[in-house]
Short mmCIF file of C-alpha atoms in Angstrom, two decimals:
data_model
loop_
_atom_site.label_atom_id
_atom_site.label_comp_id
_atom_site.label_asym_id
_atom_site.label_seq_id
_atom_site.Cartn_x
_atom_site.Cartn_y
_atom_site.Cartn_z
CA MET A 1 -5.60 3.62 -17.97
CA SER A 2 -8.49 2.56 -20.21
CA GLU A 3 -11.59 0.96 -18.75
CA SER A 4 -11.05 -2.23 -20.76
CA LEU A 5 -7.51 -2.65 -19.41
CA SER A 6 -8.73 -1.96 -15.87
CA ALA A 7 -11.44 -4.58 -16.27
CA LEU A 8 -8.88 -7.10 -17.52
CA LEU A 9 -6.52 -6.44 -14.60
CA TYR A 10 -9.39 -6.66 -12.13
CA LEU A 11 -10.27 -10.02 -13.68
CA VAL A 12 -6.67 -11.21 -13.16
CA ALA A 13 -6.78 -10.03 -9.55
CA SER A 14 -10.08 -11.88 -9.04
CA ILE A 15 -8.53 -15.09 -10.37
CA CYS A 16 -5.63 -14.62 -7.95
CA PHE A 17 -8.08 -14.28 -5.06
CA ILE A 18 -9.88 -17.46 -6.12
CA MET A 19 -6.53 -19.26 -6.27
CA ALA A 20 -5.72 -17.86 -2.84
CA LEU A 21 -8.87 -19.38 -1.37
CA ARG A 22 -8.10 -22.65 -3.09
CA GLY A 23 -4.59 -22.66 -1.66
CA LEU A 24 -5.71 -21.81 1.86
CA SER A 25 -7.95 -24.88 1.91
CA SER A 26 -4.96 -27.08 2.79
CA PRO A 27 -1.86 -26.56 5.01
CA ASP A 28 0.30 -27.96 2.21
CA THR A 29 -0.71 -25.20 -0.21
CA ALA A 30 -1.36 -22.38 2.29
CA ARG A 31 1.89 -20.53 1.51
CA ALA A 32 1.11 -20.54 -2.21
CA GLY A 33 -2.42 -19.37 -1.41
CA ASN A 34 -1.09 -16.43 0.58
CA LEU A 35 1.25 -15.56 -2.28
CA TYR A 36 -1.64 -15.55 -4.77
CA GLY A 37 -3.59 -13.29 -2.43
CA ILE A 38 -0.70 -10.84 -2.13
CA ILE A 39 -0.23 -10.72 -5.91
CA GLY A 40 -3.95 -10.22 -6.49
CA MET A 41 -4.16 -7.41 -3.95
CA ALA A 42 -1.08 -5.69 -5.41
CA ILE A 43 -2.65 -5.80 -8.89
CA ALA A 44 -5.94 -4.49 -7.50
CA ILE A 45 -4.33 -1.57 -5.67
CA LEU A 46 -2.10 -0.52 -8.57
CA THR A 47 -4.99 -0.75 -11.04
CA THR A 48 -7.18 1.38 -8.80
CA LEU A 49 -4.42 3.98 -8.38
CA ALA A 50 -4.04 4.16 -12.17
CA SER A 51 -7.74 4.94 -12.61
CA PRO A 52 -8.49 8.35 -14.18
CA TYR A 53 -11.18 8.87 -11.52
CA VAL A 54 -8.62 9.27 -8.71
CA VAL A 55 -8.64 12.95 -7.70
CA SER A 56 -6.27 13.09 -4.72
CA TYR A 57 -3.17 10.94 -4.62
CA TRP A 58 -1.78 12.65 -1.54
CA LEU A 59 -4.83 11.68 0.55
CA ILE A 60 -4.45 8.09 -0.64
CA ALA A 61 -0.75 8.22 0.25
CA VAL A 62 -1.51 9.51 3.73
CA GLY A 63 -4.06 6.75 4.23
CA LEU A 64 -1.64 4.08 3.02
CA VAL A 65 1.14 5.35 5.29
CA ILE A 66 -1.06 5.56 8.39
CA GLY A 67 -2.87 2.28 7.73
CA GLY A 68 0.31 0.48 6.72
CA ALA A 69 2.17 1.69 9.82
CA VAL A 70 -0.64 0.64 12.15
CA GLY A 71 -0.99 -2.72 10.41
CA ALA A 72 2.74 -3.40 10.49
CA TYR A 73 2.94 -2.51 14.17
CA ILE A 74 0.00 -4.77 15.04
CA ALA A 75 1.40 -7.63 12.96
CA ARG A 76 4.74 -7.46 14.78
CA GLN A 77 3.26 -7.08 18.27
CA ILE A 78 0.29 -9.43 18.15
CA GLN A 79 0.55 -12.73 19.98
CA MET A 80 -0.88 -15.89 18.41
CA THR A 81 -3.28 -16.15 21.35
CA ALA A 82 -4.76 -12.76 20.46
CA LEU A 83 -5.19 -13.51 16.76
CA PRO A 84 -8.92 -14.37 17.02
CA GLN A 85 -9.84 -11.04 18.61
CA LEU A 86 -7.63 -9.30 16.06
CA VAL A 87 -9.62 -10.96 13.27
CA ALA A 88 -12.85 -9.83 14.96
CA ALA A 89 -11.49 -6.29 15.20
CA PHE A 90 -10.56 -6.29 11.51
CA HIS A 91 -14.03 -7.52 10.61
CA SER A 92 -15.45 -4.56 12.51
CA LEU A 93 -13.31 -2.20 10.42
CA VAL A 94 -14.66 -3.71 7.20
CA GLY A 95 -18.19 -3.13 8.44
CA LEU A 96 -17.35 0.41 9.51
CA ALA A 97 -15.80 1.10 6.10
CA ALA A 98 -19.03 -0.05 4.43
CA VAL A 99 -21.03 2.34 6.63
CA CYS A 100 -18.66 5.23 5.85
CA VAL A 101 -18.76 4.62 2.08
CA ALA A 102 -22.56 4.41 2.11
CA THR A 103 -22.74 7.63 4.13
CA ALA A 104 -20.38 9.41 1.72
CA ALA A 105 -22.34 8.17 -1.30
CA PHE A 106 -25.60 9.36 0.26
CA ALA A 107 -24.12 12.77 1.10
CA ALA A 108 -22.49 13.34 -2.33
CA PRO A 109 -24.09 10.98 -4.88
CA GLU A 110 -22.86 13.02 -7.85
CA ALA A 111 -19.26 12.16 -6.92
CA TYR A 112 -20.10 8.48 -7.35
CA GLY A 113 -22.12 8.87 -10.51
CA ILE A 114 -25.30 7.56 -8.93
CA GLY A 115 -27.46 10.65 -9.35
CA LEU A 116 -28.06 13.86 -7.42
CA ARG A 117 -29.00 14.49 -3.80
CA GLY A 118 -32.72 13.82 -3.56
CA ALA A 119 -32.71 12.02 -6.91
CA ILE A 120 -30.38 9.05 -6.42
CA HIS A 121 -30.99 6.10 -8.73
CA PRO A 122 -33.35 3.58 -7.05
CA SER A 123 -30.99 0.67 -7.73
CA SER A 124 -28.15 2.58 -6.05
CA LEU A 125 -30.36 3.31 -3.04
CA ILE A 126 -31.09 -0.40 -2.68
CA GLU A 127 -27.41 -1.33 -2.91
CA MET A 128 -26.47 1.47 -0.52
CA ALA A 129 -29.08 0.51 2.06
CA ILE A 130 -28.19 -3.19 2.02
CA GLY A 131 -24.46 -2.51 2.23
CA LEU A 132 -25.02 0.00 5.03
CA THR A 133 -27.22 -2.38 7.03
CA ILE A 134 -24.92 -5.40 6.74
CA GLY A 135 -21.89 -3.21 7.44
CA ALA A 136 -23.38 -1.75 10.63
CA ILE A 137 -24.44 -5.22 11.83
CA THR A 138 -20.94 -6.51 11.13
CA PHE A 139 -19.34 -3.60 12.98
CA SER A 140 -21.28 -3.83 16.23
CA GLY A 141 -21.37 -7.65 16.18
CA SER A 142 -17.61 -7.82 15.68
CA VAL A 143 -17.03 -5.37 18.53
CA VAL A 144 -19.04 -7.65 20.84
CA ALA A 145 -17.14 -10.71 19.58
CA PHE A 146 -13.87 -8.88 20.25
CA GLY A 147 -15.05 -8.10 23.78
CA LYS A 148 -15.97 -11.73 24.45
CA LEU A 149 -12.66 -13.04 23.10
CA GLN A 150 -10.63 -10.42 24.94
CA GLY A 151 -12.44 -11.14 28.20
CA VAL A 152 -13.97 -7.66 28.44
CA VAL A 153 -17.40 -9.28 28.08
CA THR A 154 -18.24 -12.64 29.61
CA GLY A 155 -18.02 -15.60 27.25
CA ARG A 156 -21.31 -16.99 28.58
CA PRO A 157 -24.51 -16.40 26.60
CA LEU A 158 -26.21 -13.18 27.71
CA VAL A 159 -29.95 -13.70 27.36
CA PHE A 160 -33.08 -11.98 28.62
CA PRO A 161 -36.81 -12.68 28.29
CA GLY A 162 -38.24 -11.82 24.91
CA GLN A 163 -34.83 -11.44 23.31
CA HIS A 164 -35.65 -13.41 20.19
CA LEU A 165 -38.93 -11.59 19.67
CA ILE A 166 -37.03 -8.31 19.85
CA ASN A 167 -34.48 -9.61 17.32
CA LEU A 168 -37.30 -10.74 15.03
CA ALA A 169 -39.05 -7.39 15.33
CA LEU A 170 -35.79 -5.53 14.64
CA GLY A 171 -35.12 -7.65 11.59
CA ILE A 172 -38.56 -6.95 10.15
CA LEU A 173 -38.22 -3.25 11.00
CA LEU A 174 -34.86 -3.06 9.21
CA ILE A 175 -36.39 -4.53 6.05
CA ALA A 176 -39.24 -2.03 6.27
CA LEU A 177 -36.79 0.84 6.77
CA ILE A 178 -34.79 -0.22 3.71
CA VAL A 179 -37.97 -0.13 1.63
CA LEU A 180 -38.94 3.24 3.13
CA PHE A 181 -35.47 4.66 2.48
CA VAL A 182 -35.55 3.60 -1.16
CA MET A 183 -38.99 5.22 -1.55
CA THR A 184 -38.32 8.49 0.30
CA GLU A 185 -34.52 8.93 0.37
CA ALA A 186 -35.02 10.63 3.76
CA SER A 187 -31.99 11.49 5.89
CA SER A 188 -33.88 10.60 9.08
CA VAL A 189 -34.61 7.10 7.76
CA PHE A 190 -30.95 6.72 6.79
CA ALA A 191 -29.83 7.65 10.33
CA LEU A 192 -32.42 5.36 11.90
CA LEU A 193 -31.27 2.53 9.65
CA VAL A 194 -27.71 2.97 10.92
CA LEU A 195 -28.71 3.05 14.60
CA LEU A 196 -31.04 0.05 14.45
CA SER A 197 -28.51 -1.98 12.43
CA LEU A 198 -25.87 -1.32 15.10
CA ALA A 199 -28.31 -2.41 17.79
CA PHE A 200 -29.27 -5.51 15.81
CA GLY A 201 -25.61 -6.56 15.43
CA PHE A 202 -25.12 -6.19 19.18
CA LEU A 203 -28.21 -8.24 20.03
CA LEU A 204 -27.28 -10.98 17.54
CA ILE A 205 -23.91 -11.76 19.15
CA VAL A 206 -24.43 -11.28 22.91
CA PRO A 207 -26.57 -14.44 23.33
CA ILE A 208 -23.94 -16.67 21.70
CA GLY A 209 -21.70 -18.50 24.16
CA GLY A 210 -17.93 -18.84 24.13
CA ALA A 211 -17.98 -22.43 22.89
CA ASP A 212 -19.62 -21.25 19.66
CA MET A 213 -17.36 -18.21 19.19
CA PRO A 214 -15.26 -19.76 16.36
CA VAL A 215 -18.47 -20.13 14.35
CA VAL A 216 -19.34 -16.51 15.13
CA ILE A 217 -15.95 -15.33 13.86
CA SER A 218 -16.51 -17.25 10.64
CA MET A 219 -20.03 -15.86 10.26
CA LEU A 220 -18.87 -12.29 10.87
CA ASN A 221 -16.27 -12.86 8.19
CA SER A 222 -19.12 -13.75 5.84
CA TYR A 223 -21.07 -10.65 6.87
CA SER A 224 -18.06 -8.42 6.18
CA GLY A 225 -17.76 -9.92 2.69
CA TRP A 226 -21.40 -9.25 1.84
CA ALA A 227 -21.07 -5.71 3.20
CA ALA A 228 -18.10 -5.13 0.88
CA CYS A 229 -20.03 -6.67 -2.00
CA GLY A 230 -22.97 -4.31 -1.45
CA ILE A 231 -20.69 -1.28 -1.37
CA GLY A 232 -18.96 -2.58 -4.51
CA PHE A 233 -22.24 -2.09 -6.35
CA THR A 234 -22.51 1.45 -4.98
CA LEU A 235 -19.00 2.24 -6.20
CA SER A 236 -19.50 0.35 -9.48
CA ASN A 237 -16.31 -1.57 -8.67
CA SER A 238 -16.41 -5.06 -10.16
CA LEU A 239 -13.40 -6.29 -8.19
CA LEU A 240 -14.95 -5.26 -4.86
CA ILE A 241 -18.15 -7.05 -5.84
CA ILE A 242 -16.29 -10.25 -6.74
CA THR A 243 -14.00 -10.13 -3.70
CA GLY A 244 -16.89 -9.42 -1.34
CA ALA A 245 -18.90 -12.29 -2.82
CA LEU A 246 -15.91 -14.64 -2.44
CA VAL A 247 -15.39 -13.68 1.20
CA GLY A 248 -19.10 -13.76 1.96
CA SER A 249 -19.78 -17.14 0.36
CA SER A 250 -16.62 -18.83 1.67
CA GLY A 251 -17.34 -17.53 5.19
CA ALA A 252 -20.90 -18.82 5.00
CA ILE A 253 -19.74 -22.24 3.76
CA LEU A 254 -17.13 -22.49 6.53
CA SER A 255 -19.75 -21.50 9.11
CA TYR A 256 -22.08 -24.20 7.83
CA ILE A 257 -19.33 -26.83 7.94
CA MET A 258 -18.39 -25.85 11.49
CA CYS A 259 -22.01 -25.83 12.64
CA LYS A 260 -22.47 -29.28 11.17
CA GLY A 261 -19.34 -30.47 12.95
CA MET A 262 -20.63 -29.05 16.25
CA ASN A 263 -24.22 -30.24 15.84
CA ARG A 264 -25.34 -26.62 15.84
CA SER A 265 -27.99 -25.04 13.61
CA ILE A 266 -26.64 -22.47 11.17
CA ILE A 267 -29.99 -20.64 11.47
CA ASN A 268 -29.48 -20.41 15.24
CA VAL A 269 -26.10 -18.78 14.76
CA ILE A 270 -27.36 -16.32 12.14
CA LEU A 271 -30.33 -15.36 14.32
CA GLY A 272 -28.25 -14.88 17.44
CA GLY A 273 -28.47 -18.26 19.17
CA PHE A 274 -32.23 -18.64 18.65
CA GLY A 275 -33.57 -21.28 21.01
CA THR A 276 -30.54 -21.42 23.32
CA GLU A 277 -32.20 -20.19 26.49
CA GLY A 278 -32.25 -23.65 27.98
CA GLY A 279 -28.50 -23.99 27.69
CA ALA A 280 -27.53 -20.59 28.90
CA ALA A 281 -26.39 -21.68 32.32
CA PRO A 282 -23.70 -24.25 33.00
CA ALA A 283 -25.27 -27.35 34.39
CA ALA A 284 -22.33 -29.49 35.44
CA GLY A 285 -22.32 -30.61 39.01
CA ALA A 286 -20.17 -28.92 41.60
CA ALA A 287 -16.82 -30.47 42.36
CA GLY A 288 -17.67 -30.88 46.03
CA ASP A 289 -15.30 -33.24 47.81
CA ARG A 290 -14.45 -35.28 44.73
CA LEU A 291 -10.79 -36.04 44.35
CA VAL A 292 -8.61 -35.85 41.30
CA LYS A 293 -5.44 -37.76 40.60
CA SER A 294 -2.53 -35.41 39.94
CA GLY A 295 0.98 -36.25 38.83
CA SER A 296 4.34 -34.73 38.02
CA ALA A 297 6.32 -34.33 34.82
CA GLU A 298 8.35 -37.40 35.80
CA ASP A 299 5.16 -39.46 36.15
CA ALA A 300 3.95 -38.27 32.76
CA ALA A 301 7.32 -39.01 31.12
CA PHE A 302 7.29 -42.56 32.48
CA ILE A 303 3.76 -43.19 31.19
CA LEU A 304 4.49 -41.64 27.79
CA LYS A 305 7.76 -43.48 27.30
CA ASN A 306 6.13 -46.83 27.99
CA ALA A 307 3.24 -46.22 25.63
CA SER A 308 3.06 -47.55 22.11
CA SER A 309 0.71 -44.82 20.84
CA VAL A 310 -0.02 -41.27 21.97
CA ILE A 311 -2.63 -38.84 20.69
CA ILE A 312 -2.00 -35.19 21.54
CA VAL A 313 -5.03 -32.91 21.85
CA PRO A 314 -4.02 -29.22 21.76
CA GLY A 315 -6.28 -26.41 22.95
CA TYR A 316 -6.31 -22.76 23.84
CA GLY A 317 -4.16 -23.35 26.93
CA MET A 318 -1.33 -24.42 24.63
CA ALA A 319 -1.76 -21.21 22.67
CA VAL A 320 -1.71 -19.06 25.83
CA ALA A 321 1.50 -20.68 27.05
CA GLN A 322 3.08 -20.74 23.57
CA ALA A 323 3.88 -24.38 24.24
CA GLN A 324 3.74 -25.68 20.68
CA HIS A 325 7.53 -25.77 20.20
CA ALA A 326 8.15 -27.60 23.49
CA LEU A 327 5.29 -29.96 22.65
CA ARG A 328 6.82 -30.81 19.26
CA GLU A 329 10.18 -31.45 20.95
CA MET A 330 8.45 -33.82 23.36
CA ALA A 331 6.73 -35.59 20.47
CA ASP A 332 10.02 -35.92 18.56
CA MET A 333 11.65 -37.60 21.55
CA LEU A 334 8.77 -40.03 21.88
CA LYS A 335 8.95 -40.89 18.17
CA LYS A 336 12.67 -41.65 18.54
CA ASP A 337 11.70 -44.20 21.19
CA GLY A 338 9.28 -45.86 18.76
CA VAL A 339 6.08 -44.28 20.07
CA LYS A 340 3.43 -43.50 17.48
CA VAL A 341 2.40 -39.85 17.91
CA SER A 342 -0.63 -38.17 16.36
CA TYR A 343 -2.43 -34.86 16.90
CA ALA A 344 -6.19 -34.55 17.17
CA ILE A 345 -7.76 -31.20 16.22
CA HIS A 346 -11.32 -30.28 17.13
CA PRO A 347 -13.09 -27.91 14.66
CA VAL A 348 -13.52 -25.26 17.36
CA ALA A 349 -10.36 -25.79 19.38
CA GLY A 350 -8.97 -22.37 20.23
CA ARG A 351 -10.82 -19.19 19.41
CA MET A 352 -11.11 -19.28 15.63
CA PRO A 353 -11.22 -21.80 12.77
CA GLY A 354 -7.82 -23.40 12.20
CA HIS A 355 -6.25 -21.81 15.30
CA MET A 356 -4.54 -25.02 16.44
CA ASN A 357 -3.45 -25.93 12.92
CA VAL A 358 -1.66 -22.59 12.61
CA LEU A 359 0.13 -23.04 15.93
CA LEU A 360 1.27 -26.58 15.10
CA ALA A 361 2.43 -25.48 11.66
CA GLU A 362 4.41 -22.70 13.34
CA ALA A 363 6.22 -25.41 15.31
CA ASN A 364 6.86 -27.42 12.10
CA VAL A 365 4.68 -30.32 13.15
CA PRO A 366 4.33 -32.62 10.09
CA TYR A 367 0.96 -32.19 8.40
CA ASP A 368 0.49 -35.93 8.06
CA GLU A 369 0.46 -36.30 11.86
CA VAL A 370 -2.42 -33.85 12.33
CA PHE A 371 -5.95 -35.23 12.07
CA GLU A 372 -9.44 -33.74 12.32
CA LEU A 373 -12.07 -35.06 14.72
CA ASP A 374 -13.81 -37.37 12.24
CA GLU A 375 -10.51 -38.88 11.12
CA ILE A 376 -9.09 -39.79 14.53
CA ASN A 377 -11.93 -40.05 17.04
CA ARG A 378 -12.30 -43.80 16.68
CA ASP A 379 -8.59 -44.27 17.42
CA PHE A 380 -8.79 -43.14 21.04
CA ALA A 381 -10.21 -46.51 22.13
CA SER A 382 -7.01 -48.24 20.98
CA THR A 383 -4.63 -45.54 22.19
CA ASP A 384 -2.44 -45.90 25.25
CA VAL A 385 -2.25 -42.22 26.16
CA ALA A 386 -4.29 -39.16 25.29
CA PHE A 387 -2.20 -36.09 26.10
CA VAL A 388 -4.57 -33.14 26.46
CA ILE A 389 -2.77 -29.81 26.60
CA GLY A 390 -4.99 -26.87 27.35
CA ALA A 391 -8.17 -28.20 25.73
CA ASN A 392 -11.28 -28.37 27.87
CA ASP A 393 -14.73 -27.94 26.34
CA VAL A 394 -13.82 -30.02 23.27
CA THR A 395 -13.06 -33.03 25.50
CA ASN A 396 -15.90 -32.63 28.00
CA PRO A 397 -18.15 -35.74 28.23
CA ALA A 398 -21.01 -33.48 29.35
CA ALA A 399 -21.54 -32.73 25.67
CA LYS A 400 -22.81 -36.31 25.35
CA THR A 401 -24.35 -36.96 28.77
CA ASP A 402 -25.91 -33.74 30.11
CA PRO A 403 -28.90 -32.41 28.11
CA THR A 404 -28.94 -29.22 30.22
CA SER A 405 -25.34 -28.33 29.38
CA PRO A 406 -24.73 -25.41 26.97
CA ILE A 407 -22.36 -27.64 25.00
CA TYR A 408 -24.75 -30.60 24.80
CA GLY A 409 -24.83 -32.13 21.34
CA MET A 410 -21.43 -30.78 20.32
CA PRO A 411 -19.24 -33.62 19.02
CA ILE A 412 -16.19 -33.97 21.25
CA LEU A 413 -12.87 -35.77 21.05
CA ASP A 414 -13.39 -39.07 22.87
CA VAL A 415 -10.21 -38.83 24.91
CA GLU A 416 -11.84 -40.58 27.88
CA ARG A 417 -11.73 -43.82 25.87
CA ALA A 418 -7.92 -43.89 25.93
CA LYS A 419 -6.23 -46.16 28.50
CA THR A 420 -4.68 -43.13 30.20
CA VAL A 421 -5.51 -39.45 29.92
CA LEU A 422 -2.83 -36.91 30.84
CA PHE A 423 -4.51 -33.53 31.23
CA VAL A 424 -2.25 -30.47 31.32
CA LYS A 425 -4.04 -27.55 32.96
CA ARG A 426 -3.22 -24.63 35.24
CA SER A 427 -6.12 -25.30 37.60
CA MET A 428 -9.48 -27.00 37.94
CA ALA A 429 -11.24 -24.00 36.43
CA SER A 430 -13.95 -24.61 33.84
CA GLY A 431 -13.43 -24.01 30.14
CA TYR A 432 -14.46 -21.05 28.02
CA ALA A 433 -18.06 -22.24 27.94
CA GLY A 434 -18.17 -22.17 31.77
CA VAL A 435 -18.82 -25.90 32.13
CA GLU A 436 -16.98 -28.13 34.59
CA ASN A 437 -15.25 -31.07 32.92
CA GLU A 438 -16.24 -34.47 34.30
CA LEU A 439 -13.14 -35.94 32.67
CA PHE A 440 -10.99 -34.51 35.47
CA TYR A 441 -12.48 -36.99 37.93
CA ARG A 442 -12.24 -40.16 35.83
CA ASP A 443 -10.12 -43.03 37.15
CA ASN A 444 -7.97 -43.09 34.02
CA THR A 445 -7.20 -39.34 34.15
CA MET A 446 -4.05 -37.84 35.64
CA MET A 447 -3.98 -34.05 36.01
CA LEU A 448 -0.70 -32.27 35.31
CA PHE A 449 -1.13 -28.88 36.94
CA GLY A 450 1.03 -26.02 35.72
CA ASP A 451 1.95 -23.87 32.76
CA ALA A 452 1.67 -25.91 29.57
CA LYS A 453 5.05 -24.84 28.17
CA LYS A 454 6.88 -25.41 31.43
CA MET A 455 5.22 -28.81 31.87
CA CYS A 456 6.25 -29.93 28.37
CA GLU A 457 9.82 -28.73 28.98
CA GLU A 458 9.96 -30.67 32.25
CA ILE A 459 8.61 -33.79 30.52
CA VAL A 460 11.33 -33.39 27.86
CA LYS A 461 14.00 -33.25 30.58
CA ALA A 462 12.54 -36.33 32.24
CA LEU A 463 12.44 -38.20 28.93
CA ASP A 464 16.06 -37.27 28.27
#
């Protein structure tokens, strides 16, 4: 295949990827967006395989078979609740791939057309070093994020004295090492660059708490894109450059939007929670002898059936119990009785951006009934019932009242303003951020203890 035809096909694939991002910006066009992405990737793969520079088709075939088999198995086995940590794991693989490509290019530069060992083109050394550094940071940071989401590592911020000074020093040292590597092309500097980048990625993510993990996932997505972009320059692959830039920029924009919605500083997230020491420990008061009002499914059904408006607030507990289908059935029954039903989605509900939207779409909940925080928050004051199913931190009034809380300043869904709050939860345990929820003890709150799916099914039976 000629270079001009390859460039044209890569351009078509790039346009498909842009259309994919455009489609994924709305639930209504998400399917079309996915289709554009699939078409673009198919064009990209076939064009690459047709390149005259391919020297071993059987190795590519082996890689496709192994990778495709593993990917297909994971896709069939993965639960929706584990999707965030799967995304983090995939981000780590992108970072690792960038490190491997940079290492291969450094070991055999003549194979990549970037010079000879000891005489690599300076521009290629710069691209290689940047791609390597970002890739290593992405890899180790994503591994930590995976551990936090999987529960292997605590979701609370892990901080120690002088942490930010160490991060700052590491960042400056990495820049200095990149300059030194470009000047000397020394193998020892290359190895040191890898090791310190891995350490830097680890230290960037460990101080970030569970409540901010969706922003971290988005930011790591951005890092993985920039790593791919840097390696695209090393490989002289225009499509990889464009795709990496698209992923990197869109991830950064999403991270900024989420930080703005959470009243968080994007700089704090990028620098590993800089300035969060004061909020590292949960500050909510102990439960002590305070009482909560608990009820049954029959009690909840009676309250819901006699309401004129209900706002449902889904959270990670709904995802764990896979309760979205039972919840939609409950909502359908209420709508038949003339009850107005809406869904309120917090930007960081769940463990990744859009987690709750995906679950509700899976249950065929109408898109026009699902609202973001800014669109629906004012409606709680005029709502009869707020039905909270598995959400915790995103409804916690401590975010507005307790300056020492790690979630202080994060906009929350004002469910406490509803006439009645029905809170579905397994126990009185705190949320992912480790903060006790004062809402449990409010006079207008009724706790519905139990599995979210089972509770919704029992409410459906009571309504029927």
